[in-house]
Short mmCIF file of C-alpha atoms and ligand atoms in Angstrom, two decimals:
data_model
loop_
_atom_site.label_atom_id
_atom_site.label_comp_id
_atom_site.label_asym_id
_atom_site.label_seq_id
_atom_site.Cartn_x
_atom_site.Cartn_y
_atom_site.Cartn_z
CA MET A 179 108.92 77.76 73.75
CA TRP A 180 110.37 75.42 71.20
CA MET A 181 109.75 76.12 67.49
CA LEU A 182 107.23 73.45 66.66
CA PRO A 183 104.18 75.04 68.29
CA ILE A 184 104.66 78.16 66.17
CA LEU A 185 104.95 75.99 63.06
CA LYS A 186 101.88 74.09 64.15
CA ARG A 187 99.93 77.31 64.22
CA THR A 188 100.96 78.36 60.74
CA LEU A 189 101.64 75.29 58.60
CA PRO A 190 98.85 73.33 56.91
CA ALA A 191 98.10 70.04 58.61
CA VAL A 192 98.94 68.13 55.46
CA LEU A 193 102.50 69.50 55.46
CA LEU A 194 102.98 68.60 59.11
CA ALA A 195 101.69 65.11 58.45
CA GLY A 196 104.23 64.81 55.61
CA CYS A 197 107.06 65.86 57.94
CA ALA A 198 105.98 63.34 60.54
CA ALA A 199 106.01 60.56 57.96
CA THR A 200 109.59 61.12 56.83
CA ASN A 201 111.42 62.58 59.83
CA PRO A 202 112.12 61.12 63.25
CA PRO A 203 109.58 62.15 65.86
CA PRO A 204 110.29 65.63 67.21
CA PRO A 205 111.33 66.11 70.83
CA PRO A 206 108.40 66.94 73.07
CA ASP A 207 107.18 70.49 73.05
CA PHE A 208 107.75 72.23 76.35
CA THR A 209 108.14 75.66 77.92
CA SER A 210 111.16 76.53 80.07
CA TYR A 211 112.33 79.55 82.02
CA VAL A 212 114.24 80.58 85.13
CA VAL A 213 112.69 82.75 87.83
CA LEU A 214 114.54 84.50 90.67
CA GLY A 215 113.08 84.65 94.17
CA GLU A 216 113.96 85.14 97.82
CA TYR A 217 117.60 86.22 98.28
CA GLY A 218 118.15 85.66 94.59
CA ALA A 219 117.45 81.92 94.66
CA ALA A 220 117.04 80.72 91.08
CA VAL A 221 114.41 78.16 90.11
CA ALA A 222 114.20 76.44 86.74
CA ARG A 223 110.64 75.72 85.60
CA VAL A 224 109.46 73.40 82.85
CA LEU A 225 105.85 73.16 81.63
CA ILE A 226 105.40 69.93 79.77
CA ASP A 227 102.80 67.46 78.55
CA ALA A 228 104.41 64.24 79.79
CA PRO A 229 103.70 61.44 82.26
CA SER A 230 106.41 62.72 84.62
CA CYS A 231 108.88 65.57 85.00
CA PRO A 232 112.03 65.40 82.86
CA GLU A 233 115.51 65.42 84.29
CA ILE A 234 117.52 68.62 84.48
CA VAL A 235 121.23 68.45 83.73
CA LEU A 236 123.23 70.67 86.09
CA ASN A 237 126.99 70.91 85.51
CA GLN A 238 126.74 67.81 83.29
CA ARG A 239 124.98 65.80 86.02
CA PRO A 240 121.36 64.73 85.49
CA GLN A 241 119.06 65.41 88.44
CA PRO A 242 115.34 64.88 88.89
CA MET A 243 112.99 67.86 88.64
CA THR A 244 110.17 67.97 91.17
CA LEU A 245 106.50 68.27 90.35
CA ARG A 246 105.27 71.71 91.39
CA ALA A 247 101.73 71.25 90.09
CA PRO A 248 100.08 68.30 88.34
CA ALA A 249 97.97 68.39 85.20
CA GLU A 250 94.48 69.21 86.46
CA THR A 251 91.32 71.20 85.91
CA ILE A 252 90.36 73.55 88.73
CA ALA A 253 86.64 73.70 89.53
CA LEU A 254 85.05 76.97 88.48
CA ARG A 255 85.42 79.64 91.13
CA SER A 256 84.17 83.23 91.22
CA THR A 257 85.71 85.52 88.61
CA PRO A 258 84.96 89.17 87.78
CA PHE A 259 82.48 87.90 85.18
CA ALA A 260 79.13 86.11 85.03
CA ALA A 261 79.29 82.30 85.09
CA ALA A 262 78.35 82.22 81.40
CA ASP A 263 81.53 84.17 80.61
CA SER A 264 83.75 82.10 82.90
CA LYS A 265 84.96 78.52 82.83
CA PRO A 266 87.06 76.14 84.93
CA ALA A 267 90.79 76.67 84.45
CA GLU A 268 92.35 73.73 82.65
CA PHE A 269 96.03 73.08 83.19
CA PRO A 270 96.79 70.01 81.08
CA LEU A 271 100.57 70.30 81.60
CA LEU A 272 102.88 69.38 84.44
CA THR A 273 104.64 72.29 86.13
CA CYS A 274 108.09 70.98 87.05
CA GLU A 275 110.86 72.78 88.89
CA ALA A 276 114.39 72.50 90.18
CA ALA A 277 116.49 74.84 92.29
CA LEU A 278 119.63 76.09 90.53
CA PRO A 279 122.38 76.07 93.16
CA VAL A 280 124.70 79.08 93.29
CA ARG A 281 127.64 77.24 91.72
CA THR A 282 125.69 76.07 88.68
CA THR A 283 127.72 76.70 85.52
CA SER A 284 125.40 74.97 83.04
CA ALA A 285 121.79 73.84 83.09
CA SER A 286 119.70 72.16 80.43
CA VAL A 287 116.46 70.24 80.03
CA LEU A 288 115.87 67.83 77.12
CA GLY A 289 118.83 69.38 75.31
CA ARG A 290 117.71 72.98 75.74
CA SER A 291 120.07 75.29 77.68
CA LEU A 292 118.58 77.40 80.43
CA PRO A 293 119.76 80.95 81.19
CA LEU A 294 121.75 81.29 84.42
CA PRO A 295 121.71 84.24 86.82
CA LYS A 296 124.65 86.62 87.03
CA ALA A 297 125.80 87.64 90.51
CA GLU A 298 126.05 91.22 89.31
CA PRO A 299 123.83 91.79 86.27
CA GLN A 300 124.89 94.85 84.27
CA ARG A 301 122.12 94.82 81.66
CA ILE A 302 118.48 94.66 82.74
CA VAL A 303 115.29 94.72 80.67
CA VAL A 304 112.17 96.11 82.36
CA LEU A 305 108.73 95.61 80.83
CA GLY A 306 105.15 94.89 81.81
CA ASP A 307 101.49 94.72 80.83
CA THR A 308 102.11 92.26 78.05
CA GLY A 309 98.83 90.38 77.44
CA CYS A 310 96.17 90.83 74.78
CA ARG A 311 93.06 92.38 76.27
CA LEU A 312 89.83 90.43 75.70
CA GLN A 313 87.32 91.73 78.20
CA LYS A 314 83.56 91.69 77.87
CA SER A 315 82.72 94.11 80.69
CA SER A 316 84.68 96.94 79.07
CA ASN A 317 83.87 95.77 75.53
CA SER A 318 87.62 95.76 74.86
CA TYR A 319 88.84 93.31 72.26
CA GLN A 320 92.44 93.84 71.19
CA ALA A 321 93.45 92.35 67.85
CA CYS A 322 95.52 89.51 69.27
CA ASN A 323 96.04 88.11 65.75
CA ASP A 324 97.66 91.33 64.49
CA SER A 325 101.26 91.75 65.59
CA ALA A 326 101.04 95.51 65.00
CA GLN A 327 98.18 95.84 67.46
CA TYR A 328 99.38 93.15 69.85
CA PRO A 329 103.18 93.36 69.57
CA PHE A 330 104.43 91.53 72.67
CA ALA A 331 106.24 88.89 70.57
CA THR A 332 108.09 91.68 68.74
CA VAL A 333 108.89 93.46 72.00
CA ALA A 334 110.17 90.20 73.51
CA ALA A 335 112.33 89.43 70.47
CA GLN A 336 113.81 92.96 70.44
CA ALA A 337 114.44 92.84 74.17
CA ALA A 338 116.15 89.45 73.78
CA ALA A 339 118.32 90.84 70.96
CA TRP A 340 119.54 93.53 73.39
CA LYS A 341 121.11 90.63 75.35
CA PRO A 342 119.90 91.27 78.88
CA GLU A 343 121.38 89.52 81.89
CA LEU A 344 118.15 89.91 83.85
CA VAL A 345 114.54 90.59 82.87
CA ILE A 346 112.07 92.27 85.23
CA HIS A 347 108.39 91.89 84.39
CA VAL A 348 106.45 94.43 86.42
CA GLY A 349 103.18 92.48 86.27
CA ASP A 350 99.96 91.95 84.28
CA TYR A 351 100.68 88.95 82.08
CA HIS A 352 97.18 87.58 81.51
CA TYR A 353 94.50 89.58 79.69
CA ARG A 354 92.47 87.05 77.67
CA GLU A 355 89.60 86.83 80.11
CA ASN A 356 86.53 86.43 77.89
CA ALA A 357 85.72 84.92 74.52
CA CYS A 358 86.39 86.89 71.34
CA PRO A 359 82.96 87.88 69.96
CA GLU A 360 81.86 86.03 66.86
CA GLY A 361 82.68 87.84 63.66
CA ASN A 362 85.67 89.71 65.09
CA PRO A 363 88.65 88.63 62.95
CA GLY A 364 91.15 90.55 65.12
CA CYS A 365 90.89 88.07 67.95
CA ALA A 366 89.10 85.12 66.27
CA GLY A 367 90.28 81.78 67.56
CA SER A 368 91.96 83.14 70.68
CA PRO A 369 91.72 80.98 73.80
CA TRP A 370 90.24 82.71 76.84
CA GLY A 371 89.73 82.20 80.57
CA TYR A 372 92.36 81.49 83.18
CA GLY A 373 93.72 78.13 82.01
CA TRP A 374 96.93 77.14 80.23
CA ASP A 375 95.82 77.84 76.65
CA ALA A 376 95.19 81.53 77.37
CA TRP A 377 98.40 81.80 79.44
CA ASP A 378 100.38 80.24 76.61
CA ASP A 379 99.07 82.54 73.88
CA ASP A 380 99.21 85.62 76.12
CA PHE A 381 102.61 85.13 77.69
CA PHE A 382 104.68 81.99 77.23
CA ALA A 383 104.54 81.65 73.43
CA PRO A 384 105.06 85.33 72.50
CA GLY A 385 107.61 85.78 75.32
CA ALA A 386 109.63 82.67 74.43
CA LYS A 387 112.75 84.39 73.07
CA LEU A 388 113.02 86.60 76.11
CA LEU A 389 112.37 83.69 78.49
CA ASP A 390 115.34 81.95 76.84
CA ALA A 391 117.56 85.02 77.07
CA ALA A 392 117.95 85.56 80.82
CA PRO A 393 116.45 84.74 84.23
CA TRP A 394 113.36 86.73 85.13
CA ILE A 395 111.90 88.50 88.10
CA MET A 396 108.16 88.10 87.83
CA ALA A 397 106.22 90.70 89.81
CA ARG A 398 102.49 90.19 90.24
CA GLY A 399 99.88 92.50 88.71
CA ASN A 400 96.20 92.99 89.42
CA HIS A 401 95.47 90.72 86.44
CA GLU A 402 96.97 87.97 88.57
CA ASN A 403 94.85 88.46 91.67
CA CYS A 404 92.76 85.49 92.79
CA LEU A 405 89.61 86.52 90.93
CA ARG A 406 91.55 86.62 87.66
CA GLY A 407 94.81 84.95 86.65
CA GLY A 408 95.90 84.13 90.21
CA GLN A 409 95.84 80.37 89.69
CA GLY A 410 98.30 80.67 86.82
CA TYR A 411 100.42 83.16 88.77
CA TRP A 412 100.97 80.76 91.66
CA ARG A 413 101.38 77.71 89.46
CA PHE A 414 103.77 79.22 86.90
CA LEU A 415 105.34 82.48 88.02
CA ASP A 416 105.72 82.93 91.78
CA PRO A 417 109.25 81.88 92.76
CA ARG A 418 108.23 80.35 96.10
CA PRO A 419 106.70 76.98 96.96
CA LEU A 420 103.14 76.42 95.74
CA LEU A 421 101.02 76.03 98.87
CA LYS A 422 97.52 74.65 99.11
CA GLY A 423 95.26 77.47 100.22
CA ARG A 424 97.55 80.10 98.69
CA ASP A 425 96.81 78.98 95.14
CA CYS A 426 93.63 81.00 94.41
CA ASN A 427 91.78 77.75 93.67
CA VAL A 428 89.03 78.31 96.25
CA ALA A 429 87.54 81.77 96.78
CA ALA A 430 87.27 81.22 100.54
CA ASP A 431 91.09 81.18 100.69
CA ASP A 432 91.57 84.43 98.78
CA ASP A 433 92.77 86.40 101.82
CA ALA A 434 95.83 84.13 101.73
CA GLY A 435 96.16 83.85 97.94
CA ASN A 436 95.77 87.54 97.13
CA TYR A 437 98.75 88.70 99.18
CA SER A 438 102.33 87.57 99.61
CA ASP A 439 105.45 88.76 101.38
CA PRO A 440 108.03 90.92 99.66
CA TYR A 441 111.35 89.36 98.71
CA ALA A 442 114.83 90.66 98.01
CA VAL A 443 116.99 89.74 95.02
CA PRO A 444 120.60 90.94 95.44
CA ILE A 445 122.08 92.25 92.17
CA GLY A 446 125.62 93.09 93.30
CA GLN A 447 127.33 96.34 94.34
CA ALA A 448 125.37 96.26 97.60
CA THR A 449 122.07 96.70 95.76
CA GLN A 450 118.88 94.67 96.10
CA LEU A 451 115.72 94.50 94.07
CA LEU A 452 112.74 94.41 96.45
CA VAL A 453 109.74 92.78 94.83
CA LEU A 454 106.27 93.60 96.19
CA ASP A 455 102.93 91.92 95.56
CA THR A 456 100.25 94.60 95.19
CA ALA A 457 97.88 92.44 93.09
CA ASN A 458 94.77 93.07 95.14
CA THR A 459 94.91 96.81 95.76
CA THR A 460 92.27 99.16 94.42
CA TRP A 461 92.53 102.62 92.92
CA LYS A 462 89.42 103.46 94.92
CA GLY A 463 91.56 103.46 98.06
CA LEU A 464 91.68 101.42 101.24
CA LYS A 465 90.82 102.43 104.80
CA PRO A 466 91.45 101.05 108.28
CA GLY A 467 89.36 97.93 108.73
CA ASP A 468 89.77 96.81 105.10
CA THR A 469 91.67 93.55 104.71
CA GLY A 470 94.03 95.08 102.18
CA TYR A 471 94.81 98.06 104.41
CA ALA A 472 96.26 95.82 107.12
CA LYS A 473 97.89 93.45 104.60
CA TYR A 474 99.75 96.30 102.90
CA GLN A 475 100.80 97.77 106.27
CA ASP A 476 102.38 94.38 106.94
CA LEU A 477 103.90 94.44 103.44
CA TYR A 478 105.42 97.86 104.15
CA ARG A 479 106.95 96.75 107.46
CA LYS A 480 108.51 93.72 105.79
CA LEU A 481 109.77 95.91 102.95
CA GLU A 482 111.43 98.22 105.47
CA ALA A 483 113.10 95.25 107.18
CA LEU A 484 114.38 93.85 103.86
CA ALA A 485 115.65 97.27 102.80
CA GLN A 486 117.90 97.37 105.87
CA ARG A 487 119.86 94.42 104.52
CA ALA A 488 121.62 96.51 101.86
CA PRO A 489 122.80 100.11 101.47
CA ARG A 490 120.67 100.65 98.37
CA ASN A 491 117.54 99.16 96.88
CA LEU A 492 115.33 99.31 93.83
CA GLY A 493 111.62 98.60 94.32
CA VAL A 494 109.55 96.49 91.92
CA LEU A 495 105.78 96.78 92.31
CA HIS A 496 103.07 96.67 89.70
CA HIS A 497 101.10 99.70 90.86
CA PRO A 498 102.95 103.00 90.63
CA LEU A 499 102.58 105.05 93.80
CA LEU A 500 104.58 107.95 92.38
CA GLY A 501 103.43 108.03 88.75
CA MET A 502 100.59 109.67 86.88
CA GLY A 503 97.86 108.42 84.60
CA ALA A 504 95.33 110.34 82.53
CA ASP A 505 91.70 109.83 81.69
CA ARG A 506 89.34 111.61 79.33
CA LYS A 507 86.02 112.66 80.80
CA ALA A 508 82.71 112.50 78.94
CA ASP A 509 83.00 116.21 78.08
CA GLY A 510 86.37 115.58 76.42
CA SER A 511 88.49 117.20 79.12
CA ILE A 512 91.50 115.37 80.52
CA VAL A 513 91.87 114.50 84.17
CA LEU A 514 95.28 113.55 85.59
CA LEU A 515 95.22 110.58 87.94
CA PRO A 516 97.56 110.13 90.91
CA GLY A 517 99.28 106.91 92.05
CA ASP A 518 97.45 103.89 93.42
CA ALA A 519 95.26 105.14 96.26
CA GLY A 520 94.92 101.78 98.03
CA VAL A 521 98.62 101.07 98.63
CA GLN A 522 99.30 104.78 99.17
CA ALA A 523 96.77 104.95 102.02
CA SER A 524 98.15 101.86 103.71
CA PHE A 525 101.89 102.54 103.24
CA SER A 526 101.57 106.21 104.25
CA SER A 527 99.94 105.19 107.53
CA VAL A 528 103.29 103.60 108.41
CA ASN A 529 105.60 105.99 106.54
CA PRO A 530 104.19 109.21 105.04
CA LEU A 531 107.09 109.17 102.55
CA LEU A 532 105.79 105.83 101.19
CA PHE A 533 109.18 104.12 100.78
CA PRO A 534 112.29 103.41 102.87
CA ALA A 535 114.96 106.14 102.68
CA ASN A 536 117.49 103.82 101.01
CA LEU A 537 115.15 102.89 98.17
CA GLN A 538 116.55 104.60 95.11
CA ALA A 539 113.90 104.06 92.45
CA VAL A 540 110.66 102.20 91.87
CA LEU A 541 109.86 100.14 88.76
CA SER A 542 106.17 99.69 87.94
CA GLY A 543 103.63 99.08 85.22
CA HIS A 544 99.82 99.11 85.33
CA VAL A 545 99.58 102.36 83.40
CA HIS A 546 100.01 101.38 79.75
CA LEU A 547 102.72 103.80 78.76
CA TRP A 548 106.32 104.64 79.61
CA GLN A 549 107.02 107.29 82.25
CA GLN A 550 109.70 108.71 84.51
CA ALA A 551 109.27 110.99 87.52
CA SER A 552 111.94 112.42 89.81
CA PHE A 553 111.25 114.40 92.97
CA SER A 554 112.74 117.32 94.87
CA SER A 555 111.03 115.86 97.96
CA ALA A 556 112.41 112.79 99.76
CA HIS A 557 110.96 110.24 97.32
CA PRO A 558 112.58 107.70 95.01
CA SER A 559 112.42 108.09 91.24
CA GLN A 560 109.49 106.32 89.61
CA PHE A 561 109.67 104.50 86.27
CA ILE A 562 106.64 102.96 84.54
CA ALA A 563 107.22 100.36 81.83
CA GLY A 564 103.69 99.11 81.14
CA PHE A 565 104.04 99.54 77.37
CA ALA A 566 105.02 96.08 76.17
CA GLY A 567 101.94 94.61 74.49
CA THR A 568 98.56 95.41 76.04
CA SER A 569 96.47 98.14 74.36
CA GLU A 570 98.06 101.45 75.19
CA ASP A 571 96.60 104.22 77.34
CA ILE A 572 96.40 106.95 74.74
CA VAL A 573 95.10 109.96 76.68
CA PRO A 574 97.99 112.43 76.39
CA LEU A 575 100.00 113.54 79.41
CA PRO A 576 101.38 117.10 79.56
CA ASP A 577 105.13 117.53 79.03
CA LYS A 578 105.16 119.35 82.36
CA LEU A 579 102.77 118.68 85.22
CA PRO A 580 100.65 121.70 86.18
CA PRO A 581 101.67 123.33 89.49
CA GLY A 582 100.37 121.43 92.49
CA VAL A 583 99.65 118.25 90.54
CA THR A 584 101.36 115.35 92.24
CA PRO A 585 101.10 111.57 92.18
CA ALA A 586 101.13 111.36 96.00
CA PRO A 587 100.56 113.75 98.90
CA GLY A 588 103.83 115.48 99.76
CA ALA A 589 105.68 114.37 96.62
CA VAL A 590 107.07 117.31 94.62
CA VAL A 591 107.85 116.44 91.01
CA GLU A 592 111.11 117.90 89.70
CA HIS A 593 111.52 116.07 86.39
CA PHE A 594 108.82 114.30 84.44
CA SER A 595 109.02 112.45 81.14
CA SER A 596 106.63 110.18 79.29
CA TRP A 597 105.87 108.30 76.11
CA VAL A 598 102.18 107.82 75.44
CA ASP A 599 100.91 105.51 72.68
CA GLY A 600 104.19 103.79 71.86
CA PHE A 601 105.06 100.14 72.41
CA GLY A 602 108.45 98.97 73.61
CA PHE A 603 110.62 98.12 76.60
CA MET A 604 112.97 99.85 79.01
CA THR A 605 116.57 98.95 79.76
CA MET A 606 118.88 99.72 82.68
CA GLU A 607 122.67 99.51 82.47
CA ARG A 608 124.76 99.76 85.57
CA GLN A 609 127.27 102.60 85.54
CA GLY A 610 128.22 102.69 89.19
CA PRO A 611 126.85 101.68 92.59
CA ASP A 612 124.25 104.47 92.50
CA GLN A 613 124.11 105.18 88.79
CA TRP A 614 122.11 103.59 86.02
CA ALA A 615 121.76 104.53 82.37
CA ILE A 616 118.16 104.01 81.32
CA GLU A 617 116.93 103.73 77.75
CA VAL A 618 113.49 103.52 76.20
CA HIS A 619 113.37 101.24 73.14
CA ASP A 620 110.64 101.01 70.54
CA LEU A 621 109.38 98.05 68.48
CA GLN A 622 112.21 98.44 65.99
CA GLY A 623 114.77 98.45 68.79
CA LYS A 624 115.40 102.18 68.28
CA ILE A 625 116.19 104.23 71.38
CA ARG A 626 113.50 106.87 71.89
CA ASN A 627 114.67 108.36 75.19
CA ARG A 628 117.66 108.21 77.52
CA CYS A 629 117.64 108.89 81.24
CA GLN A 630 120.22 108.96 83.97
CA LEU A 631 119.39 107.68 87.43
CA ASP A 632 121.83 108.97 90.05
CA GLY A 633 120.89 108.18 93.63
CA ARG A 634 117.20 108.98 93.91
CA ARG A 635 117.25 111.63 91.19
CA SER A 636 116.70 110.97 87.53
CA VAL A 637 116.51 113.10 84.44
CA CYS A 638 115.74 112.23 80.82
CA GLU A 639 116.86 113.77 77.52
CA VAL A 640 113.31 114.15 76.16
CA ALA A 641 110.35 115.29 78.28
CA GLN A 642 107.82 113.87 75.87
CA VAL A 643 108.60 111.17 73.33
CA LYS A 644 106.56 111.80 70.21
FE1 FE2 B 319 97.57 96.46 86.09
#
């Protein structure tokens, strides 16, 4: 995001009017980013209020960008909320795109340079769950106007300052679902609903520095299923072509729009990232006969086939299958929650071990904390990085799981580490084909924990970050 919109939000109108009178007109405001998709194909995206898409300059040669989605308002469809708390999604900007061919050495749009993918990224930022929660049904209204309580912009700036070569967002971008109640200064003035204004304030504007810093992998969370932010997911984030009927615009098409195939992004040294769409699973579980049960069986089979294309793989899926959450019951006691029951049921019907044998680790979000788990059983390490902006899950986890407690049937936890109630981001630095150094950074950019991933095993310096 270019600077002017931030200025617009903070400077008095009179001052802006003065600037406009004396200075040449500013270049148009627009949003730009690069997303990686199938087999690592890079796509440049530009969101812009203009009559047509701008040109992109690749290796000094101007080329046309293509229109991915026009400016339009989508008729109101079903949402998780009553009609009075829903509205049609307005997208007043063009979504433009252009493929970045492998030999691209420079890319820019309207004078702004775009980040280019590295064949073998050494420095990776992992984060997720970044939006500001405004939800009527749970009476949850995060203070979006307070950067201490909604710190995604700080997280994004710190993560950008770390100079990543690749950013992985593990899903859940859009949280501003309902209107801020009158008289609540914490979120007063926030846009809401599933249109551009809420997407901009929740993701593109606060994430701008990190979007400029490196190409992204954009996994899909449950907040981007068709009932919720799915229209924005397909229009803005998914790396593949936008297809009519797979766009979440009409509820009757949701069986197509709620699911998509996995894809592989090679990251060098014979390693692939395998990105899975688990947006429409449910913690309540799935059973044979349920649409999702069959869809995720298909997802697993395709994952297995993709995994065969490289000796080693890292999984990226929003819902942790091998991580733990915690909830506080009405009587005050704490109950530990296992991994996502829906995907677990479906995947384990194909492979009781849940993941292919050459999948080294799994990167997830969904639980709003940071966590690591390593297993003495034949399971990959699990990392959870859902601590980058959305209200934290603050029910404490134990520093050691009680005997017999496991995130998935058959999984035996050997090492377990967590940080509850702290905002930040995770980083991964390549140390060898099978080895990664992992760090947990806080809002000040301070390192709060260090882990080593070696093959499928991982271990961290601190069991519980305080
Ligand atoms: Fe989630």
